[in-house]
Short mmCIF file of C-alpha atoms in Angstrom, two decimals:
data_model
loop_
_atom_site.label_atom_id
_atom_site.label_comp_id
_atom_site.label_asym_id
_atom_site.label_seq_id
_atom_site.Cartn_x
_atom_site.Cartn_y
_atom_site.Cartn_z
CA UNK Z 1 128.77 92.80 64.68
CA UNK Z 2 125.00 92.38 64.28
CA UNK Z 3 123.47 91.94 67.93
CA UNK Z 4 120.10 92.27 69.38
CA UNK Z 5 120.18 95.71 70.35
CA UNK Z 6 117.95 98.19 68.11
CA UNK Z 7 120.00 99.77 66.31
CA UNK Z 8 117.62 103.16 66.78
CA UNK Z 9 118.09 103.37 70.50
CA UNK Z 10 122.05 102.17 70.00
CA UNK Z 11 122.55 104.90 67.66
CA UNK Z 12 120.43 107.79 69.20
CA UNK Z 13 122.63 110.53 68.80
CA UNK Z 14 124.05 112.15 71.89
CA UNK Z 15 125.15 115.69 70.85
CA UNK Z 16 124.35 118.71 69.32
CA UNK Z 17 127.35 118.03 66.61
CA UNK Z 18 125.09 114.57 65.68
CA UNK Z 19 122.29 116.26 65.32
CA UNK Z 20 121.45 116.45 61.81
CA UNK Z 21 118.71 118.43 59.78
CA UNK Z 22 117.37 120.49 62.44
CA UNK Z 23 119.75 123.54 62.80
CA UNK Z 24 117.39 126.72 63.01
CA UNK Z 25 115.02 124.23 65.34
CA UNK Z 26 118.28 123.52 67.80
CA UNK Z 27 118.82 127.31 67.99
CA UNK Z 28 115.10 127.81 68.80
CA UNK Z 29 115.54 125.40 72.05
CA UNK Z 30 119.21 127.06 73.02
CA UNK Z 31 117.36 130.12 73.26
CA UNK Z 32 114.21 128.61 75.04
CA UNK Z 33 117.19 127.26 77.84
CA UNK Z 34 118.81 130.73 77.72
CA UNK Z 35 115.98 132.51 78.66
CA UNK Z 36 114.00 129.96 81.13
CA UNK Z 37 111.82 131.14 82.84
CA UNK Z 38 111.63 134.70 81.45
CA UNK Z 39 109.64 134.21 78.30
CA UNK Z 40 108.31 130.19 78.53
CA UNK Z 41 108.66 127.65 80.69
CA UNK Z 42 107.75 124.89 78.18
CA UNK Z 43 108.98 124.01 74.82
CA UNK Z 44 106.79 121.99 72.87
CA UNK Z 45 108.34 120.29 69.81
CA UNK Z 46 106.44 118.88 67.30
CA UNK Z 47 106.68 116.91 63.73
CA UNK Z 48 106.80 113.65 62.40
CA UNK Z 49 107.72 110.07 63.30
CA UNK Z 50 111.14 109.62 63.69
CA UNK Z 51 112.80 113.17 63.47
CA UNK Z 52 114.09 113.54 66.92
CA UNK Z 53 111.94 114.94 68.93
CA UNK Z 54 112.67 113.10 71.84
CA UNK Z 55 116.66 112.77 71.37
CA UNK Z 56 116.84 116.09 71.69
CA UNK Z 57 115.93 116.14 74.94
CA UNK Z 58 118.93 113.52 76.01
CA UNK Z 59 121.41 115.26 73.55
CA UNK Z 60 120.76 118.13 76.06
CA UNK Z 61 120.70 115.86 79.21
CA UNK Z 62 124.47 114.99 78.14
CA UNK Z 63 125.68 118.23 76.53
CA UNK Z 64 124.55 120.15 79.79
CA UNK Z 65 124.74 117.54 82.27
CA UNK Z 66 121.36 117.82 83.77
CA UNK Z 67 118.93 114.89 85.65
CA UNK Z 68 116.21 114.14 83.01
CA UNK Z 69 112.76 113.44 84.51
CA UNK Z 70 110.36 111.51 81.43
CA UNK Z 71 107.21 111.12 81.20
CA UNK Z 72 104.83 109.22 78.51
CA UNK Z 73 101.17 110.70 78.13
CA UNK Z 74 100.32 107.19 78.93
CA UNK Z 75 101.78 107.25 82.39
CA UNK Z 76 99.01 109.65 83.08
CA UNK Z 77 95.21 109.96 82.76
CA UNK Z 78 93.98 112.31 84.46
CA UNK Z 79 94.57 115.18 87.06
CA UNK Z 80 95.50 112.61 90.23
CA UNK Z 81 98.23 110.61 88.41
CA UNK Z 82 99.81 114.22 87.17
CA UNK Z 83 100.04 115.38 90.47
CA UNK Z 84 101.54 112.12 91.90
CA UNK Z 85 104.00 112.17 89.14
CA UNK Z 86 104.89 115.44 87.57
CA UNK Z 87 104.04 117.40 90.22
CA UNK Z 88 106.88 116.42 92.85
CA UNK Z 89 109.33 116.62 89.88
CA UNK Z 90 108.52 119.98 88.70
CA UNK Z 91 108.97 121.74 92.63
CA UNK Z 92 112.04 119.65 93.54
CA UNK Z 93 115.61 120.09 92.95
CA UNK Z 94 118.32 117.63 91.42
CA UNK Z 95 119.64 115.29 93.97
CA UNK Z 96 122.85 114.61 91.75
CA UNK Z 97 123.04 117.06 88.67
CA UNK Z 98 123.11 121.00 89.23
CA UNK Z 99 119.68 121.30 87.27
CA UNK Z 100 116.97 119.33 85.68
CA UNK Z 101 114.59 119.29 82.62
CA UNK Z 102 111.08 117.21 82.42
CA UNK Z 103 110.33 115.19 79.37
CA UNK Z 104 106.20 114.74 78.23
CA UNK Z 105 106.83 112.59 75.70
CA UNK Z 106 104.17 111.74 73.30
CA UNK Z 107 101.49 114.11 74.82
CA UNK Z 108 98.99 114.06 71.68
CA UNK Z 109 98.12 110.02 72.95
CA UNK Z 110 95.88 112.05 75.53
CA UNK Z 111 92.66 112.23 75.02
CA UNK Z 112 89.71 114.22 75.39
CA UNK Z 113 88.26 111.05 78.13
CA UNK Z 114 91.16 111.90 80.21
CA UNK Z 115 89.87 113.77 82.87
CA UNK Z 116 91.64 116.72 84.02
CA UNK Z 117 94.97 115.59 82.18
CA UNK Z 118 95.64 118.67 80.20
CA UNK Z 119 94.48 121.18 82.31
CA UNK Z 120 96.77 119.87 84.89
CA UNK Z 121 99.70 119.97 83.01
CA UNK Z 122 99.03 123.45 81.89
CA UNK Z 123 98.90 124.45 85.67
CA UNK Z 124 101.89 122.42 86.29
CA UNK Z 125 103.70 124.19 83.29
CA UNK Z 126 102.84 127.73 84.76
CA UNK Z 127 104.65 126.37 88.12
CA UNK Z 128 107.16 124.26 87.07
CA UNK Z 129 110.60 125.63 88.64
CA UNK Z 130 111.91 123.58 86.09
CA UNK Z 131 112.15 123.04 81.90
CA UNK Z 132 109.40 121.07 80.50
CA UNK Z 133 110.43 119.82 77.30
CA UNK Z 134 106.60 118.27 75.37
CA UNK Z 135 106.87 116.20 72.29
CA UNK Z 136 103.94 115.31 69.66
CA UNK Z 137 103.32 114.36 66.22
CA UNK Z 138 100.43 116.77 65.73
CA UNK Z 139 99.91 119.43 68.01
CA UNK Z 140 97.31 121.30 65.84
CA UNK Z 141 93.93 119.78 67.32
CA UNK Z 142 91.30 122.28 68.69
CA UNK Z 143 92.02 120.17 72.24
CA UNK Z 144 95.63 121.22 72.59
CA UNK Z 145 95.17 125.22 72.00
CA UNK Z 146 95.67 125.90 75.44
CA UNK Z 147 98.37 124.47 75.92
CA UNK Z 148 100.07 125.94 72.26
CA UNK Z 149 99.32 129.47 74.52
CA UNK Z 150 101.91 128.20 77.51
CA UNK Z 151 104.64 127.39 75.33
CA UNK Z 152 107.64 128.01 72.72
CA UNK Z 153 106.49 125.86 70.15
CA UNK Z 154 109.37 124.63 68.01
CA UNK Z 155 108.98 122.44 64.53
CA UNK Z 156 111.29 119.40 64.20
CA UNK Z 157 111.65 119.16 60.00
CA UNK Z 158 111.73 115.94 57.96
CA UNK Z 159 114.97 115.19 57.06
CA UNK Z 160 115.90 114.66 52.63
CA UNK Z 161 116.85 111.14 51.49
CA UNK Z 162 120.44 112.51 51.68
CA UNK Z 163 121.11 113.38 55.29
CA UNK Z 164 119.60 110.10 55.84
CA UNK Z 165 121.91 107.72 53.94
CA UNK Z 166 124.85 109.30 55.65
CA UNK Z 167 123.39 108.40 59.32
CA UNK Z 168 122.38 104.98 57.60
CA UNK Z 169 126.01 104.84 55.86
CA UNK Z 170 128.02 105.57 59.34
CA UNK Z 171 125.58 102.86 60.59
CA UNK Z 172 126.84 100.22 58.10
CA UNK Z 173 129.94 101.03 58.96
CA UNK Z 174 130.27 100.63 62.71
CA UNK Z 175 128.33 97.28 62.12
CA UNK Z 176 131.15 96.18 59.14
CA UNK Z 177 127.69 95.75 57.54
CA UNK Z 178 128.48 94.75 53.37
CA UNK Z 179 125.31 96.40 51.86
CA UNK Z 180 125.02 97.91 48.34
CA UNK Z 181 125.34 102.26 49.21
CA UNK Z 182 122.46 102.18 46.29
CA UNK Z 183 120.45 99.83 48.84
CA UNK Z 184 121.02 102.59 51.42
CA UNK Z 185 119.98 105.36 49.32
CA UNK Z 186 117.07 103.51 48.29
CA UNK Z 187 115.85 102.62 52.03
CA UNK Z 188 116.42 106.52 52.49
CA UNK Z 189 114.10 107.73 49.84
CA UNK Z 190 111.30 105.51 51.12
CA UNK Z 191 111.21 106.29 54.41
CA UNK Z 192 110.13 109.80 53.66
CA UNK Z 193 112.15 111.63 56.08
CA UNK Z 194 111.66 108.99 59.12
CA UNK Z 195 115.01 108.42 60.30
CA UNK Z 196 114.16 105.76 63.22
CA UNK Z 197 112.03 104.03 60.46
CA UNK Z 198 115.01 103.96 58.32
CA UNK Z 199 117.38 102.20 60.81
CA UNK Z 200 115.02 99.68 61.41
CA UNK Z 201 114.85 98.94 57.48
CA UNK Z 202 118.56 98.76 57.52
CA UNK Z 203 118.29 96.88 60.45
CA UNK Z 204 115.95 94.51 59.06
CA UNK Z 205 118.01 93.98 55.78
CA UNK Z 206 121.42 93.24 57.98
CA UNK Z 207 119.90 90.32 59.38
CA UNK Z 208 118.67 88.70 55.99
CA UNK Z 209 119.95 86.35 53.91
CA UNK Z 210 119.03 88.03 50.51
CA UNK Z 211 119.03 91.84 51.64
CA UNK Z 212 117.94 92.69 48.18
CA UNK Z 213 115.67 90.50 47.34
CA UNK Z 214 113.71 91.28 50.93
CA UNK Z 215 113.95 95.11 50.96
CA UNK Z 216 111.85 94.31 46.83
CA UNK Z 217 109.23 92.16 49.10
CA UNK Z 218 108.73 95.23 51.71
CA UNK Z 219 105.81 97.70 50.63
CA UNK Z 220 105.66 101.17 49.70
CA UNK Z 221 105.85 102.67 53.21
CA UNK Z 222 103.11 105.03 54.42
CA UNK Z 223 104.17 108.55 55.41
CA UNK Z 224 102.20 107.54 59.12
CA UNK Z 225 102.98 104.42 59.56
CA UNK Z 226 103.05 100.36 57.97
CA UNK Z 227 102.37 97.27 59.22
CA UNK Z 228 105.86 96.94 60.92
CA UNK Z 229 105.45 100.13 62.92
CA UNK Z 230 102.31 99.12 64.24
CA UNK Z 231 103.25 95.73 65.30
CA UNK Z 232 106.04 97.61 67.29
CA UNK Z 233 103.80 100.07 68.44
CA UNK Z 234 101.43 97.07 70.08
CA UNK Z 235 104.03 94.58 70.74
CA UNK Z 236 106.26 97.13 72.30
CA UNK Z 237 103.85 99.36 74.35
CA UNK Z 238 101.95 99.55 77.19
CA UNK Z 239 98.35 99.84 75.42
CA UNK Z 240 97.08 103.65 75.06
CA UNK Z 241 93.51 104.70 73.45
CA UNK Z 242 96.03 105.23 70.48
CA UNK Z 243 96.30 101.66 70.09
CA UNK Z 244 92.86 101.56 69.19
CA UNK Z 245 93.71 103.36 66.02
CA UNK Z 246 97.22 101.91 65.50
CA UNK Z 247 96.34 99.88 62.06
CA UNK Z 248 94.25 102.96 60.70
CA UNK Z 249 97.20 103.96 58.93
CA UNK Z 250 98.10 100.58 57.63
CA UNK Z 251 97.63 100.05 53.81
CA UNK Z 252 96.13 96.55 54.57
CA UNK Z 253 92.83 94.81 54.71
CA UNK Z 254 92.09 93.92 58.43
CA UNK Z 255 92.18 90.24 57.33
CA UNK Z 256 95.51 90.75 56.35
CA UNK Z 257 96.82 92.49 59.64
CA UNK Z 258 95.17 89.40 61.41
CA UNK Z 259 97.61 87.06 60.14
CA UNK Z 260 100.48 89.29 60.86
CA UNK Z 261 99.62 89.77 64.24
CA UNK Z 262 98.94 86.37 64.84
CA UNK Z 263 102.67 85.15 62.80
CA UNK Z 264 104.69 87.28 65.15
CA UNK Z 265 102.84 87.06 68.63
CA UNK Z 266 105.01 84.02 69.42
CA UNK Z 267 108.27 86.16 68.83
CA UNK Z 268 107.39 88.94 71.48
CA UNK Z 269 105.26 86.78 73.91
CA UNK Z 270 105.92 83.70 76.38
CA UNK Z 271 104.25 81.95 79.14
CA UNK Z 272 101.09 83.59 80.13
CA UNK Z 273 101.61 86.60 78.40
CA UNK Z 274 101.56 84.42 74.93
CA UNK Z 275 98.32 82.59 76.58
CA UNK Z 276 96.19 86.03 76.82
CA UNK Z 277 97.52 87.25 73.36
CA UNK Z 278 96.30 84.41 71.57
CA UNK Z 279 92.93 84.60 73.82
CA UNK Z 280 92.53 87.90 72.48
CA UNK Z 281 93.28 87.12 68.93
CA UNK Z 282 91.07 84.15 69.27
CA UNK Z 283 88.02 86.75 70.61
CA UNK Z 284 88.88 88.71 67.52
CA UNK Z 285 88.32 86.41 65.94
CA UNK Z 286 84.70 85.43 67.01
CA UNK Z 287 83.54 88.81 66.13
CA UNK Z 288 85.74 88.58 62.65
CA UNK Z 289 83.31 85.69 61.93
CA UNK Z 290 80.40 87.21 62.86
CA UNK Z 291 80.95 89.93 60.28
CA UNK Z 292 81.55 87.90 58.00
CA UNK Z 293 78.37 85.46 58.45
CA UNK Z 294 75.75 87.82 59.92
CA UNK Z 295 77.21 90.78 58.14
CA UNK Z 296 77.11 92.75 61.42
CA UNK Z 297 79.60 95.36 60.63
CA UNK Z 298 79.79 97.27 63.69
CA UNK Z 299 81.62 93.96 65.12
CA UNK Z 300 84.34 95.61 63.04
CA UNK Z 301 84.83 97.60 66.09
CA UNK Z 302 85.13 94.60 68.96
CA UNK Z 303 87.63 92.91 66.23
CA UNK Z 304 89.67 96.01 66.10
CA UNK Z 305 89.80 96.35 69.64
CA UNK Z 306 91.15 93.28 70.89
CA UNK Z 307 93.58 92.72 67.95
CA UNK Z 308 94.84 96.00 69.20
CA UNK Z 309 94.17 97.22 72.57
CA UNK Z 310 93.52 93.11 73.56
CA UNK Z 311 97.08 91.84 72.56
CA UNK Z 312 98.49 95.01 73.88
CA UNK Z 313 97.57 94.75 76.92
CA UNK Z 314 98.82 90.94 77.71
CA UNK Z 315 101.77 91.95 78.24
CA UNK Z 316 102.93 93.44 82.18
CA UNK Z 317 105.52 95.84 80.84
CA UNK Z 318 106.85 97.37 77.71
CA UNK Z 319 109.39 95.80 75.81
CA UNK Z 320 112.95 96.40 74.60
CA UNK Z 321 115.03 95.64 72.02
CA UNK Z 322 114.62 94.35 68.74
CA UNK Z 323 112.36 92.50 66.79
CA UNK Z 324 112.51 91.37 63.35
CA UNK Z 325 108.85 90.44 62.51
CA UNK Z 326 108.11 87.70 59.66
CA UNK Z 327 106.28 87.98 56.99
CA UNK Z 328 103.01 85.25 57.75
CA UNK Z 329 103.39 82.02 56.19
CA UNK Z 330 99.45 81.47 55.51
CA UNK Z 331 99.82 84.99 53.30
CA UNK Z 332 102.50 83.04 50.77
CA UNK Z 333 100.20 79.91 51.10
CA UNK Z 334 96.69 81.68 50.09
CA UNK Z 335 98.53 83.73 47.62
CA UNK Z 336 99.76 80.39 46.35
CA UNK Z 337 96.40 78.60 46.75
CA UNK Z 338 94.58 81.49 44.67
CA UNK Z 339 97.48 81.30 41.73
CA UNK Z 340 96.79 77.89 41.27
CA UNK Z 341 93.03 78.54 41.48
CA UNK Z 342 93.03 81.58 39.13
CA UNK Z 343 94.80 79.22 36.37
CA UNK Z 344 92.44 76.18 37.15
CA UNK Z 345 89.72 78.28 36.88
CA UNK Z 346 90.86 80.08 33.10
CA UNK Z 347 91.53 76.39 32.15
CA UNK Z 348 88.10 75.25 32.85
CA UNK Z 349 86.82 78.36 31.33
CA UNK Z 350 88.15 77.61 28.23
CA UNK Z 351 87.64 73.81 27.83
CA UNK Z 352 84.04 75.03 28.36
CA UNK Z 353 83.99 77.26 25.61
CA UNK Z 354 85.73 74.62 23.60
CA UNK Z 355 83.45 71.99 24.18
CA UNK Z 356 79.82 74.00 24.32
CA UNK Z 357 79.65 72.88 27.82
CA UNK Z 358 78.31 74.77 30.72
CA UNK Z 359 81.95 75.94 33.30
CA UNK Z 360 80.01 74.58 35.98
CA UNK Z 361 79.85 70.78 33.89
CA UNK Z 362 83.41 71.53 33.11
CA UNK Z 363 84.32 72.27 36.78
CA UNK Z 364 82.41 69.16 37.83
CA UNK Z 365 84.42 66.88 35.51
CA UNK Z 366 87.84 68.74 35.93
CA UNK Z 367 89.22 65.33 37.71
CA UNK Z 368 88.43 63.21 34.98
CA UNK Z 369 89.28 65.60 32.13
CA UNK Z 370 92.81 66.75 33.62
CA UNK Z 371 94.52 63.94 31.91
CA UNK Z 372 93.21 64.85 28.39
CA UNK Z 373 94.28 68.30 29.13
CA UNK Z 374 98.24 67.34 29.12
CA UNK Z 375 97.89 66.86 25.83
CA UNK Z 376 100.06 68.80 23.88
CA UNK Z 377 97.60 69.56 20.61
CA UNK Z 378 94.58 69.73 23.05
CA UNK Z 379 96.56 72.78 25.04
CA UNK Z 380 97.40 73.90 21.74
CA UNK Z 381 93.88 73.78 20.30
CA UNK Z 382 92.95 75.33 23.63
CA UNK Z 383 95.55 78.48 23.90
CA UNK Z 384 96.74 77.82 27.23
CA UNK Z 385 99.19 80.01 28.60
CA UNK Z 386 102.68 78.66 29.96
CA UNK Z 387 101.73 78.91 33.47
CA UNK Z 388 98.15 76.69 32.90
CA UNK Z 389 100.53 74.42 30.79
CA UNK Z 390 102.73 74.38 33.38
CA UNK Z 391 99.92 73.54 36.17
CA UNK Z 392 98.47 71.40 34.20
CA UNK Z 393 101.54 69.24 33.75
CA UNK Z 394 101.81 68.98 37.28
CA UNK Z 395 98.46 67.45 38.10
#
């Protein structure tokens, strides 16, 4: 039953009873609702990637059957776009449900160049007829203390490896998935309490050939994000000065990220949007050379920006569904290149020795010697190693 639906969005929960992990935080918000607009009219809930910060907000637009009005701090920059937006939803009524809440979703991607944007949502907050439900991952910079003042702030908790295999494990089984429950408990533990990043592993793994084998080739995951997250994050998304920092959290040298982003632009773009990705990769790529052959670091910067923000922003909307991104071909071949480099070069090194030659002679005559070298009591006399015997052999 594997389709191309992410499995995070299909499996959002969509009740209080679902919710899982978060029981003194769900009380916090029934009381927030019981007492609107006597105490707060804003709830701001904060924590991690991936805890359900933003479900709760539709678990309550179905439990209560209320019109939910959402918002992404990158649907607004500054104080004209609030008013044009939130504004009109915070003074008027439901057309179809009996009452409504409003969703900021994401509000820590505003910045400190986006003029008038926070100010004007604390005014709107303070006027709002209406619940205003704010998410964020970190709430705790000097920039949002204002706002902190104007509402009921509420913490959303990492869930334990547990709780997580049993949402993965329910999962599995409404997707007749066969997958080792030790491979789910595994995929649990690593995601360090991200739930959404945990589907999307188990996700990942339903589609492969070799689950095992694949989940051994996927890195350590970073508490903040990995390389899969952030190709999501740009792939996916409308670009936001967030973007600009999206691989910051990626254990990977940029050189690295390049040829991930440039693998899987072909399985998110098409037509012209594929056209200005690759014109943005290929810009990042001037300045990537420049770095490297003028040694002009603060290029570093222009590279950055259009592998991020650049490819980002070739796109005309945001993007649905699910992706499973490859791992780049060119990373296998280098790797492959340098093995068979790193033995070359330990062979050389030690006919050198051997021989009271100089490695550069050695290296220079490598072509002509490379038939001596298959001898067996020359590799003997030599030490070589299995793998140079076995390179060696294949010369």
């Amino acid at each position: 039953m594997i389709d191309g639906l992410n499995w995070a969005e299909k499996y959002r929960v969509k009740s209080f009873e679902d919710f899982k992990g978060q029981e003194s935080s769900l009380n916090e918000i029934n009381k927030f609702l019981q007492n609107f607009p006597k105490e707060k009219k804003a709830i701001l809930i904060h924590g991690s990637a991936g805890v359900g910060k933003t479900s709760i907000a539709h678990v309550i637009k179905n439990e209560l059957d209320v019109e939910i009005f959402e918002l992404n701090a990158s649907d607004f920059r500054n104080k004209e776009q609030l008013e044009v937006k939130l504004k009109p939803a915070s003074e008027q009524k439901s057309l179809f449900k009996k009452n409504k809440i409003l969703l900021v979703d994401e509000v820590d991607g505003l910045s400190t160049s986006d003029r008038g944007g926070l100010p004007e949502l604390i005014n709107l907050i303070k006027e709002s007829q209406f619940p205003i439900f704010i998410t964020a991952n970190n709430i705790w910079d000097a920039k949002f203390g204002d706002l902190r003042k104007v509402c009921k702030l509420v913490g959303f908790n990492e869930l334990d490896y547990k709780t997580i295999s049993l949402i993965l494990q329910d999962i599995a089984r409404k997707e007749h998935l066969s997958i080792d429950n030790q491979l789910i408990i595994s995929i649990s533990v690593r995601c360090k309490g991200d739930v959404r990043a945990a589907i999307n592993d188990l996700q990942t793994l339903a589609f492969s050939h070799d689950p095992v084998g694949d989940y051994i080739l996927l890195d350590e995951r970073d508490k903040e994000n990995d390389i899969f997250n952030a190709l999501k994050f740009i792939f996916k998304n409308m670009p936001t000065n967030s973007s600009l920092g999206v691989y910051n959290s990626v254990n990977m040298p940029l050189d690295k990220i390049f040829l991930w982003v440039e693998h899987n632009i072909p399985y998110e773009y098409s037509g012209e949007e594929l056209y200005k990705a690759y014109e943005s990769l290929s810009i990042a790529d001037v300045f990537r050379g420049r770095v490297m052959r003028m040694r002009h670091y603060r290029f570093l910067v222009y590279q950055n920006a259009f592998l991020s923000y650049g490819i980002s922003n070739s796109k005309k909307s945001a993007k649905m569904g699910f992706t499973k991104y490859q791992k780049p071909t060119r990373v296998l071949k280098i790797w492959m290149n340098n093995e068979q480099n790193k033995h070359k070069k330990s062979i050389i090194s030690k006919y050198a020795s051997a021989t009271h030659c100089s490695v550069y002679k050695a290296a220079k005559e490598f072509n002509f010697i490379k038939n001596i070298l298959k001898n067996q009591k020359i590799q003997d006399d030599l030490k070589l190693s299995d793998q140079e015997i076995s390179f060696i052999n294949k010369l």
